[in-house]
PDB file of C-alpha atoms in Angstrom:
ATOM      1  CA  UNK A   1       7.288  -9.504  21.711  1.00  0.00           C
ATOM      2  CA  UNK A   2       7.334 -13.384  22.617  1.00  0.00           C
ATOM      3  CA  UNK A   3       9.753 -13.791  19.588  1.00  0.00           C
ATOM      4  CA  UNK A   4      12.721 -15.848  18.949  1.00  0.00           C
ATOM      5  CA  UNK A   5      15.643 -16.649  16.771  1.00  0.00           C
ATOM      6  CA  UNK A   6      17.586 -19.441  15.888  1.00  0.00           C
ATOM      7  CA  UNK A   7      19.562 -21.214  13.252  1.00  0.00           C
ATOM      8  CA  UNK A   8      18.360 -24.860  12.005  1.00  0.00           C
ATOM      9  CA  UNK A   9      19.651 -26.308   8.846  1.00  0.00           C
ATOM     10  CA  UNK A  10      21.639 -23.525   7.758  1.00  0.00           C
ATOM     11  CA  UNK A  11      18.896 -21.142   8.018  1.00  0.00           C
ATOM     12  CA  UNK A  12      18.037 -18.136  10.348  1.00  0.00           C
ATOM     13  CA  UNK A  13      14.565 -18.756  11.606  1.00  0.00           C
ATOM     14  CA  UNK A  14      12.859 -15.734  13.097  1.00  0.00           C
ATOM     15  CA  UNK A  15       9.261 -15.590  14.812  1.00  0.00           C
ATOM     16  CA  UNK A  16       7.373 -13.598  17.061  1.00  0.00           C
ATOM     17  CA  UNK A  17       4.470 -11.173  17.338  1.00  0.00           C
ATOM     18  CA  UNK A  18       4.943  -7.322  16.613  1.00  0.00           C
ATOM     19  CA  UNK A  19       2.509  -5.088  18.254  1.00  0.00           C
ATOM     20  CA  UNK A  20       0.933  -3.024  15.500  1.00  0.00           C
ATOM     21  CA  UNK A  21       1.354  -3.807  11.487  1.00  0.00           C
ATOM     22  CA  UNK A  22       4.205  -0.659  11.601  1.00  0.00           C
ATOM     23  CA  UNK A  23       6.330  -2.949  13.916  1.00  0.00           C
ATOM     24  CA  UNK A  24       5.849  -5.529  11.651  1.00  0.00           C
ATOM     25  CA  UNK A  25       6.730  -3.374   8.327  1.00  0.00           C
ATOM     26  CA  UNK A  26      10.145  -2.135  10.513  1.00  0.00           C
ATOM     27  CA  UNK A  27      11.107  -5.923  11.442  1.00  0.00           C
ATOM     28  CA  UNK A  28      10.770  -6.877   7.511  1.00  0.00           C
ATOM     29  CA  UNK A  29      12.907  -3.991   6.605  1.00  0.00           C
ATOM     30  CA  UNK A  30      15.475  -5.012   8.791  1.00  0.00           C
ATOM     31  CA  UNK A  31      15.501  -8.726   7.688  1.00  0.00           C
ATOM     32  CA  UNK A  32      15.598  -7.153   4.025  1.00  0.00           C
ATOM     33  CA  UNK A  33      18.702  -4.986   4.845  1.00  0.00           C
ATOM     34  CA  UNK A  34      20.272  -8.005   6.340  1.00  0.00           C
ATOM     35  CA  UNK A  35      19.766 -10.468   3.906  1.00  0.00           C
ATOM     36  CA  UNK A  36      18.437  -8.881   0.751  1.00  0.00           C
ATOM     37  CA  UNK A  37      14.804  -8.247  -1.061  1.00  0.00           C
ATOM     38  CA  UNK A  38      14.507 -12.184  -0.974  1.00  0.00           C
ATOM     39  CA  UNK A  39      16.721 -13.717   1.066  1.00  0.00           C
ATOM     40  CA  UNK A  40      16.712 -17.393   0.815  1.00  0.00           C
ATOM     41  CA  UNK A  41      18.545 -18.389   3.875  1.00  0.00           C
ATOM     42  CA  UNK A  42      16.055 -16.313   6.314  1.00  0.00           C
ATOM     43  CA  UNK A  43      12.764 -17.604   7.068  1.00  0.00           C
ATOM     44  CA  UNK A  44      10.387 -15.330   9.480  1.00  0.00           C
ATOM     45  CA  UNK A  45       7.072 -15.847  10.612  1.00  0.00           C
ATOM     46  CA  UNK A  46       5.809 -12.660  12.503  1.00  0.00           C
ATOM     47  CA  UNK A  47       2.240 -12.157  13.548  1.00  0.00           C
ATOM     48  CA  UNK A  48       0.548  -8.872  14.740  1.00  0.00           C
ATOM     49  CA  UNK A  49      -0.910  -8.722  18.268  1.00  0.00           C
ATOM     50  CA  UNK A  50      -3.475  -5.697  17.506  1.00  0.00           C
ATOM     51  CA  UNK A  51      -4.359  -5.671  13.720  1.00  0.00           C
ATOM     52  CA  UNK A  52      -7.081  -3.004  14.314  1.00  0.00           C
ATOM     53  CA  UNK A  53      -4.609  -0.113  13.938  1.00  0.00           C
ATOM     54  CA  UNK A  54      -1.652   0.731  11.870  1.00  0.00           C
ATOM     55  CA  UNK A  55       0.470   1.870  14.973  1.00  0.00           C
ATOM     56  CA  UNK A  56       0.183   3.702  18.043  1.00  0.00           C
ATOM     57  CA  UNK A  57       1.707   7.153  18.427  1.00  0.00           C
ATOM     58  CA  UNK A  58       2.674   9.192  21.403  1.00  0.00           C
ATOM     59  CA  UNK A  59       2.819  12.618  20.840  1.00  0.00           C
ATOM     60  CA  UNK A  60       6.372  14.173  21.548  1.00  0.00           C
ATOM     61  CA  UNK A  61       6.839  18.027  21.681  1.00  0.00           C
ATOM     62  CA  UNK A  62       6.716  20.036  18.527  1.00  0.00           C
ATOM     63  CA  UNK A  63       4.767  17.649  16.603  1.00  0.00           C
ATOM     64  CA  UNK A  64       1.728  17.946  14.261  1.00  0.00           C
ATOM     65  CA  UNK A  65      -0.711  15.424  12.882  1.00  0.00           C
ATOM     66  CA  UNK A  66       0.681  16.321   9.296  1.00  0.00           C
ATOM     67  CA  UNK A  67       4.410  15.690  10.653  1.00  0.00           C
ATOM     68  CA  UNK A  68       3.206  12.248  12.267  1.00  0.00           C
ATOM     69  CA  UNK A  69       1.650  11.762   8.860  1.00  0.00           C
ATOM     70  CA  UNK A  70       4.405  12.195   7.036  1.00  0.00           C
ATOM     71  CA  UNK A  71       6.387   9.962   9.338  1.00  0.00           C
ATOM     72  CA  UNK A  72       3.806   6.696   9.006  1.00  0.00           C
ATOM     73  CA  UNK A  73       2.207   7.396   5.504  1.00  0.00           C
ATOM     74  CA  UNK A  74       5.095   9.211   3.868  1.00  0.00           C
ATOM     75  CA  UNK A  75       2.427  11.990   2.947  1.00  0.00           C
ATOM     76  CA  UNK A  76       1.770  14.540   5.292  1.00  0.00           C
ATOM     77  CA  UNK A  77      -1.869  15.491   3.831  1.00  0.00           C
ATOM     78  CA  UNK A  78      -3.269  12.324   5.373  1.00  0.00           C
ATOM     79  CA  UNK A  79      -3.220  13.967   8.801  1.00  0.00           C
ATOM     80  CA  UNK A  80      -7.079  14.047   8.943  1.00  0.00           C
ATOM     81  CA  UNK A  81      -7.140  10.097   8.821  1.00  0.00           C
ATOM     82  CA  UNK A  82      -5.635  10.539  11.972  1.00  0.00           C
ATOM     83  CA  UNK A  83      -7.396  13.030  13.332  1.00  0.00           C
ATOM     84  CA  UNK A  84     -10.868  11.043  12.410  1.00  0.00           C
ATOM     85  CA  UNK A  85      -9.296   8.089  14.185  1.00  0.00           C
ATOM     86  CA  UNK A  86      -8.615   9.725  17.446  1.00  0.00           C
ATOM     87  CA  UNK A  87     -11.954  12.039  17.696  1.00  0.00           C
ATOM     88  CA  UNK A  88     -12.681  10.515  20.792  1.00  0.00           C
ATOM     89  CA  UNK A  89      -9.487  12.749  22.474  1.00  0.00           C
ATOM     90  CA  UNK A  90      -8.932  15.256  19.917  1.00  0.00           C
ATOM     91  CA  UNK A  91     -11.070  18.209  19.031  1.00  0.00           C
ATOM     92  CA  UNK A  92      -9.174  19.948  16.690  1.00  0.00           C
ATOM     93  CA  UNK A  93      -6.120  18.624  14.352  1.00  0.00           C
ATOM     94  CA  UNK A  94      -4.097  21.695  15.125  1.00  0.00           C
ATOM     95  CA  UNK A  95      -4.465  21.135  18.763  1.00  0.00           C
ATOM     96  CA  UNK A  96      -2.313  17.859  20.041  1.00  0.00           C
ATOM     97  CA  UNK A  97      -0.204  18.011  23.165  1.00  0.00           C
ATOM     98  CA  UNK A  98       3.189  16.039  24.264  1.00  0.00           C
ATOM     99  CA  UNK A  99       1.992  12.793  26.087  1.00  0.00           C
ATOM    100  CA  UNK A 100      -1.412  12.017  24.283  1.00  0.00           C
ATOM    101  CA  UNK A 101      -1.469   8.331  22.798  1.00  0.00           C
ATOM    102  CA  UNK A 102      -2.884   8.459  19.314  1.00  0.00           C
ATOM    103  CA  UNK A 103      -4.075   5.594  17.065  1.00  0.00           C
ATOM    104  CA  UNK A 104      -2.501   5.680  13.650  1.00  0.00           C
ATOM    105  CA  UNK A 105      -5.143   3.737  11.385  1.00  0.00           C
ATOM    106  CA  UNK A 106      -4.545   1.636   8.693  1.00  0.00           C
ATOM    107  CA  UNK A 107      -5.481   3.231   5.156  1.00  0.00           C
TER     108      UNK A 107
END
């Protein structure tokens, strides 16, 4: 969002705003993949638009909270954190439906 990439003085400069911390992490992963763990020829300034959450997720068919927790946290047992953050739309952690927009909280 509202970002740009350009080359200045032989360095790749990247800046902009990611929607969530999760998206910022994905951008940093791509930067590291392109330039190594500590690339000296890449400068990045990436801000987060919504710092109140880690990510936002739209439920797809066949998903469960534990599957979603494994995707974002690498731990399916953290599903309850997602359930608690979405009590306004979820009554049961085993009952989610395609199309629901879930908040993925920071841990």
